[in-house]
Amino acid sequence: MARIIGALTSSHIPSIGNAISNGKQDDPYWKPFFDGYEPVLRWLDEQKPDVAVVLYNDHGLNFFLNNLPTFAVGAAQEYVTKDEGWGLPVFPPYRGYPEMSWHLIESLVEQEFDIAMCQEMAMDHAFINPMRLFWPGQNPPKIKTIPVAINTVQFPLPRPSRCYALGQAIGRAVESWPGDEKVVVIGTGGMSHQLDGERAGFINKKFDEMCMETLLNDPQRLAKYSSLELVREAGAQGAEIIMWLAARGALHGRVSKIHSSYHIPISNTAAGVLALANH
Ligand code: DHB
Ligand code: FE
C-alpha cells in the first residue's frame, strides 16, 4: 500500500522563480523567505518521497474562461512547463505517473468526484515554483508527479469544504494503491493577497496565522468558510488557500508539524510554507 508521508504547502508567487534563476537566495529581500524552506528540505532529504500529488491552480495556461474544469487530474507520461507571461524559464518536462493517475481518477470518480481527466497538461508557476523550492537545483526532480488543478480563477469556486473532501478522497485513493511508494501531497498558492482592484496589496496576517494553526489542528474549521468569506478575509487571490486545505485533507493519520514559516511581503503577497507529517 502506498503511504502518504506528509503535506507540504507553499506560496507560488511568480517572482520566486526569477529569484531562484538569478541566485538571489542570500539577497536581503529574499533570504528570510528562502531560509523558511531549509528545515523542509532536510525533511525531504531524509524521507525521499517517490511521488508528489500536486494540488495547484492553473492561471489560464491550460484552461481559460471558456473552458474551465473545477477539478482536473493529470494522467500524462510527462508535463511540459510553460511561461504564461512572467519571463520565467522553461524546463524539460516533469515526470508523470500515468498508472497511479488512472488509479486516482478511478477512485475519485468512484467516490463521486466527477473530475476532468487530462492526458495533456502544461505546468505554470503555481506548479513549477513550489517544485523548485522543494527540490532546488533539480530541473526537473526525479520524483514522479500527479498534478491536480483546482479552479480558483473563475467564480463559482469550489467550496472550501469540497476541496477538503477532495483531499480526503485523494488520501483514500493513494492509500488503496497497491505499490509501496512514499507519497507527499503538495498544495500551492496563498497566502493572503489581492493583485488587482481597490484592495490590491491587501494582506491579512491574522487570518494567515489562523490558517496555519487551523490546518495543523482543526482543518474542519477552515473548511466551514465560504469562498466569498475567504476572498473577504484573504483577498481575491488569497482564496488559493483552498489548495492548502485540500492537501491537508489527504492526511488521515496523526498529524504533526515539521516546520512553518511566514514572511511579508514577496511581491504584493504574504508568503508562507507549512510542512505537516502524517503518522
Ligand atoms: C502573484 C501571486 C500569485 O499567486 C500569482 O498567481 C501571481 C502573482 C504575486 O504576488 O505577484
Ligand atoms: Fe496564484
Short mmCIF file of C-alpha atoms and ligand atoms in Angstrom, two decimals:
data_model
loop_
_atom_site.label_atom_id
_atom_site.label_comp_id
_atom_site.label_asym_id
_atom_site.label_seq_id
_atom_site.Cartn_x
_atom_site.Cartn_y
_atom_site.Cartn_z
CA MET A 1 0.00 0.00 0.00
CA ALA A 2 1.29 3.48 -0.87
CA ARG A 3 1.80 5.74 2.13
CA ILE A 4 1.16 9.48 2.42
CA ILE A 5 4.08 10.72 4.49
CA GLY A 6 3.07 14.37 4.66
CA ALA A 7 1.65 17.51 3.13
CA LEU A 8 3.76 20.46 2.04
CA THR A 9 2.04 23.75 1.29
CA SER A 10 3.74 26.76 -0.19
CA SER A 11 3.21 30.08 -1.92
CA HIS A 12 3.82 30.03 -5.67
CA ILE A 13 4.42 33.75 -6.39
CA PRO A 14 5.97 34.08 -9.91
CA SER A 15 8.87 36.29 -8.78
CA ILE A 16 10.18 33.35 -6.68
CA GLY A 17 11.08 31.63 -9.96
CA ASN A 18 13.14 34.55 -11.15
CA ALA A 19 14.80 34.92 -7.73
CA ILE A 20 15.90 31.26 -7.94
CA SER A 21 17.12 31.63 -11.54
CA ASN A 22 19.10 34.76 -10.63
CA GLY A 23 20.62 33.19 -7.49
CA LYS A 24 19.04 35.75 -5.14
CA GLN A 25 18.59 33.36 -2.19
CA ASP A 26 21.02 35.34 0.02
CA ASP A 27 19.83 38.76 -1.10
CA PRO A 28 18.44 40.65 1.97
CA TYR A 29 14.95 40.86 0.40
CA TRP A 30 14.83 37.13 -0.32
CA LYS A 31 16.88 35.49 2.44
CA PRO A 32 14.16 35.36 5.14
CA PHE A 33 11.84 33.78 2.59
CA PHE A 34 14.27 31.10 1.35
CA ASP A 35 15.55 30.35 4.88
CA GLY A 36 11.99 29.29 5.73
CA TYR A 37 12.37 26.26 3.44
CA GLU A 38 15.60 24.82 4.90
CA PRO A 39 14.01 22.54 7.55
CA VAL A 40 11.56 21.24 4.94
CA LEU A 41 14.44 20.44 2.57
CA ARG A 42 16.16 18.48 5.35
CA TRP A 43 12.96 16.51 5.94
CA LEU A 44 12.62 15.78 2.22
CA ASP A 45 16.22 14.67 2.09
CA GLU A 46 15.59 12.19 4.92
CA GLN A 47 12.24 10.95 3.65
CA LYS A 48 12.91 10.78 -0.09
CA PRO A 49 9.29 10.54 -1.30
CA ASP A 50 8.71 8.74 -4.62
CA VAL A 51 5.58 10.55 -5.78
CA ALA A 52 4.20 14.09 -5.40
CA VAL A 53 0.49 14.74 -5.85
CA VAL A 54 0.49 18.48 -6.54
CA LEU A 55 -2.73 20.42 -5.88
CA TYR A 56 -2.36 23.73 -7.66
CA ASN A 57 -4.38 26.24 -9.64
CA ASP A 58 -3.90 26.80 -13.31
CA HIS A 59 -3.78 30.54 -14.07
CA GLY A 60 -5.08 30.46 -17.64
CA LEU A 61 -2.31 28.36 -19.18
CA ASN A 62 -4.31 25.14 -19.80
CA PHE A 63 -7.80 26.21 -19.03
CA PHE A 64 -9.22 29.56 -19.97
CA LEU A 65 -12.51 31.16 -19.04
CA ASN A 66 -14.25 29.49 -21.99
CA ASN A 67 -13.48 26.01 -20.73
CA LEU A 68 -12.67 25.70 -17.06
CA PRO A 69 -12.95 22.48 -15.06
CA THR A 70 -13.48 22.77 -11.30
CA PHE A 71 -11.14 19.84 -10.62
CA ALA A 72 -8.75 18.34 -13.20
CA VAL A 73 -6.39 15.42 -12.66
CA GLY A 74 -3.32 14.86 -14.84
CA ALA A 75 -2.78 11.42 -16.36
CA ALA A 76 0.14 12.15 -18.64
CA GLN A 77 3.52 10.49 -19.06
CA GLU A 78 5.12 13.91 -18.60
CA TYR A 79 4.12 17.52 -18.02
CA VAL A 80 5.69 20.28 -20.07
CA THR A 81 6.40 23.61 -18.39
CA LYS A 82 5.43 26.91 -19.96
CA ASP A 83 5.71 30.55 -19.04
CA GLU A 84 2.34 32.24 -19.21
CA GLY A 85 3.96 35.67 -19.29
CA TRP A 86 6.18 36.21 -16.23
CA GLY A 87 9.51 35.83 -18.01
CA LEU A 88 10.12 32.55 -16.17
CA PRO A 89 12.49 29.91 -17.51
CA VAL A 90 11.06 26.84 -19.18
CA PHE A 91 12.42 23.43 -18.09
CA PRO A 92 12.35 19.92 -19.51
CA PRO A 93 9.07 18.17 -18.69
CA TYR A 94 8.27 16.88 -15.20
CA ARG A 95 7.83 13.11 -14.85
CA GLY A 96 4.28 11.84 -14.67
CA TYR A 97 2.97 8.57 -13.27
CA PRO A 98 0.02 7.68 -15.50
CA GLU A 99 -0.63 4.31 -13.83
CA MET A 100 -1.17 5.91 -10.44
CA SER A 101 -3.01 8.86 -12.03
CA TRP A 102 -5.57 6.49 -13.53
CA HIS A 103 -5.94 4.75 -10.20
CA LEU A 104 -6.61 8.14 -8.57
CA ILE A 105 -9.08 9.07 -11.30
CA GLU A 106 -10.99 5.79 -10.98
CA SER A 107 -11.04 6.05 -7.22
CA LEU A 108 -12.13 9.71 -7.24
CA VAL A 109 -14.97 9.06 -9.65
CA GLU A 110 -15.99 6.06 -7.53
CA GLN A 111 -16.03 8.44 -4.54
CA GLU A 112 -18.37 10.74 -6.56
CA PHE A 113 -15.83 13.38 -7.61
CA ASP A 114 -16.57 13.85 -11.31
CA ILE A 115 -13.21 15.32 -12.19
CA ALA A 116 -11.82 16.20 -15.63
CA MET A 117 -9.08 13.79 -16.74
CA CYS A 118 -6.18 15.27 -18.66
CA GLN A 119 -3.77 13.26 -20.76
CA GLU A 120 -2.02 16.51 -21.65
CA MET A 121 -1.36 19.31 -19.20
CA ALA A 122 1.19 22.12 -19.18
CA MET A 123 2.50 23.45 -15.86
CA ASP A 124 2.62 27.12 -14.89
CA HIS A 125 4.29 28.99 -12.00
CA ALA A 126 1.83 27.53 -9.49
CA PHE A 127 3.29 24.06 -10.04
CA ILE A 128 6.85 24.88 -11.04
CA ASN A 129 7.83 27.36 -8.30
CA PRO A 130 6.92 25.17 -5.32
CA MET A 131 8.65 22.22 -7.03
CA ARG A 132 11.79 24.34 -7.50
CA LEU A 133 11.61 25.44 -3.84
CA PHE A 134 11.27 21.87 -2.54
CA TRP A 135 13.77 20.26 -4.96
CA PRO A 136 16.29 23.04 -5.56
CA GLY A 137 18.73 22.69 -8.42
CA GLN A 138 16.81 19.77 -9.96
CA ASN A 139 15.02 20.89 -13.09
CA PRO A 140 13.05 18.71 -13.07
CA PRO A 141 13.49 16.46 -10.00
CA LYS A 142 13.32 12.66 -10.27
CA ILE A 143 10.10 12.47 -8.25
CA LYS A 144 7.02 11.32 -10.19
CA THR A 145 4.23 13.88 -10.21
CA ILE A 146 0.46 13.86 -10.43
CA PRO A 147 -0.92 17.38 -10.91
CA VAL A 148 -4.43 18.17 -9.70
CA ALA A 149 -5.77 21.58 -10.77
CA ILE A 150 -8.45 23.30 -8.68
CA ASN A 151 -10.30 26.27 -10.17
CA THR A 152 -9.56 29.49 -8.31
CA VAL A 153 -9.78 31.71 -11.40
CA GLN A 154 -13.46 31.92 -12.32
CA PHE A 155 -16.40 32.03 -9.91
CA PRO A 156 -18.06 29.98 -8.65
CA LEU A 157 -15.03 28.41 -6.98
CA PRO A 158 -15.46 25.00 -5.36
CA ARG A 159 -16.46 25.35 -1.70
CA PRO A 160 -13.58 25.03 0.78
CA SER A 161 -15.40 22.05 2.34
CA ARG A 162 -15.49 20.39 -1.10
CA CYS A 163 -11.76 20.95 -1.54
CA TYR A 164 -11.12 19.42 1.87
CA ALA A 165 -13.29 16.44 0.90
CA LEU A 166 -11.37 16.12 -2.39
CA GLY A 167 -8.16 15.92 -0.39
CA GLN A 168 -9.68 13.24 1.84
CA ALA A 169 -10.73 11.29 -1.26
CA ILE A 170 -7.21 11.63 -2.71
CA GLY A 171 -5.86 10.31 0.58
CA ARG A 172 -8.08 7.23 0.36
CA ALA A 173 -7.21 6.77 -3.32
CA VAL A 174 -3.46 6.90 -2.68
CA GLU A 175 -3.72 4.52 0.23
CA SER A 176 -5.55 1.97 -1.90
CA TRP A 177 -2.76 1.94 -4.50
CA PRO A 178 -1.03 -1.46 -4.27
CA GLY A 179 2.54 -0.14 -4.74
CA ASP A 180 4.68 0.66 -1.71
CA GLU A 181 5.65 4.21 -2.72
CA LYS A 182 6.03 7.11 -0.32
CA VAL A 183 3.74 9.93 -1.42
CA VAL A 184 3.87 13.58 -0.48
CA VAL A 185 0.88 15.84 -1.16
CA ILE A 186 1.69 19.41 -2.12
CA GLY A 187 -0.74 22.35 -2.01
CA THR A 188 0.28 25.62 -3.65
CA GLY A 189 -0.92 29.23 -3.57
CA GLY A 190 -1.75 31.84 -1.00
CA MET A 191 -1.27 33.21 1.45
CA SER A 192 -3.36 36.38 1.72
CA HIS A 193 -3.10 38.53 -1.40
CA GLN A 194 -5.11 40.55 -3.83
CA LEU A 195 -3.46 41.50 -7.09
CA ASP A 196 -5.97 43.96 -8.50
CA GLY A 197 -8.91 46.23 -7.79
CA GLU A 198 -9.41 48.60 -4.87
CA ARG A 199 -7.85 46.21 -2.40
CA ALA A 200 -4.71 45.47 -4.46
CA GLY A 201 -1.92 44.76 -2.00
CA PHE A 202 -4.35 43.55 0.69
CA ILE A 203 -2.70 41.23 3.25
CA ASN A 204 -4.28 39.78 6.42
CA LYS A 205 -1.60 38.42 8.74
CA LYS A 206 -4.05 37.44 11.48
CA PHE A 207 -6.09 35.37 9.09
CA ASP A 208 -2.96 33.72 7.63
CA GLU A 209 -1.76 32.80 11.12
CA MET A 210 -5.17 31.35 11.88
CA CYS A 211 -4.96 29.29 8.66
CA MET A 212 -1.54 27.87 9.59
CA GLU A 213 -2.74 26.95 13.08
CA THR A 214 -6.07 25.55 11.90
CA LEU A 215 -4.52 23.48 9.11
CA LEU A 216 -2.43 21.74 11.73
CA ASN A 217 -5.03 21.22 14.45
CA ASP A 218 -8.57 21.81 13.18
CA PRO A 219 -8.85 21.86 9.36
CA GLN A 220 -12.62 21.45 9.57
CA ARG A 221 -12.77 24.97 10.95
CA LEU A 222 -11.22 26.42 7.79
CA ALA A 223 -13.44 24.14 5.69
CA LYS A 224 -16.50 25.90 7.13
CA TYR A 225 -15.68 29.20 5.39
CA SER A 226 -17.48 30.01 2.15
CA SER A 227 -15.42 31.01 -0.91
CA LEU A 228 -16.63 34.60 -0.57
CA GLU A 229 -15.64 34.68 3.09
CA LEU A 230 -12.17 33.52 2.03
CA VAL A 231 -12.00 36.35 -0.52
CA ARG A 232 -13.05 38.83 2.16
CA GLU A 233 -10.51 37.56 4.70
CA ALA A 234 -7.59 36.61 2.46
CA GLY A 235 -8.07 38.72 -0.69
CA ALA A 236 -9.34 37.70 -4.13
CA GLN A 237 -6.28 35.55 -4.88
CA GLY A 238 -5.79 34.60 -1.23
CA ALA A 239 -8.69 32.22 -1.85
CA GLU A 240 -5.88 29.98 -3.19
CA ILE A 241 -5.65 28.71 0.41
CA ILE A 242 -8.21 26.09 -0.72
CA MET A 243 -5.27 24.15 -2.22
CA TRP A 244 -3.65 24.05 1.23
CA LEU A 245 -6.91 22.81 2.70
CA ALA A 246 -7.22 20.12 0.03
CA ALA A 247 -3.64 18.95 0.69
CA ARG A 248 -4.36 18.79 4.44
CA GLY A 249 -7.45 16.68 3.71
CA ALA A 250 -5.22 13.91 2.35
CA LEU A 251 -3.65 13.30 5.78
CA HIS A 252 -5.63 10.62 7.60
CA GLY A 253 -3.21 9.81 10.39
CA ARG A 254 -1.93 11.74 13.40
CA VAL A 255 -0.56 14.98 12.04
CA SER A 256 2.44 16.86 13.40
CA LYS A 257 4.18 19.99 12.23
CA ILE A 258 7.59 19.65 10.64
CA HIS A 259 8.02 23.35 10.08
CA SER A 260 6.25 26.56 9.15
CA SER A 261 7.46 29.95 8.04
CA TYR A 262 5.62 33.17 7.21
CA HIS A 263 7.08 36.23 5.55
CA ILE A 264 5.63 39.56 4.35
CA PRO A 265 5.84 40.60 1.59
CA ILE A 266 7.06 38.87 -1.51
CA SER A 267 5.67 40.84 -4.40
CA ASN A 268 2.26 42.03 -3.06
CA THR A 269 1.73 38.80 -1.23
CA ALA A 270 2.10 37.15 2.16
CA ALA A 271 4.41 34.18 1.56
CA GLY A 272 4.15 31.03 3.65
CA VAL A 273 5.30 27.46 3.84
CA LEU A 274 3.82 24.78 6.08
CA ALA A 275 5.05 21.20 6.26
CA LEU A 276 2.99 18.54 8.05
CA ALA A 277 3.96 14.95 8.71
CA ASN A 278 1.36 12.16 8.60
CA HIS A 279 1.96 9.39 11.17
C1 DHB B 1 1.40 36.84 -7.51
C2 DHB B 1 0.84 35.86 -6.68
C3 DHB B 1 0.15 34.79 -7.26
O1 DHB B 1 -0.44 33.81 -6.52
C4 DHB B 1 0.04 34.66 -8.63
O2 DHB B 1 -0.56 33.57 -9.13
C5 DHB B 1 0.58 35.65 -9.46
C6 DHB B 1 1.25 36.74 -8.88
C7 DHB B 1 2.16 37.98 -6.92
O3 DHB B 1 2.13 38.15 -5.71
O4 DHB B 1 2.84 38.69 -7.67
FE FE B 2 -1.57 32.39 -7.78
#
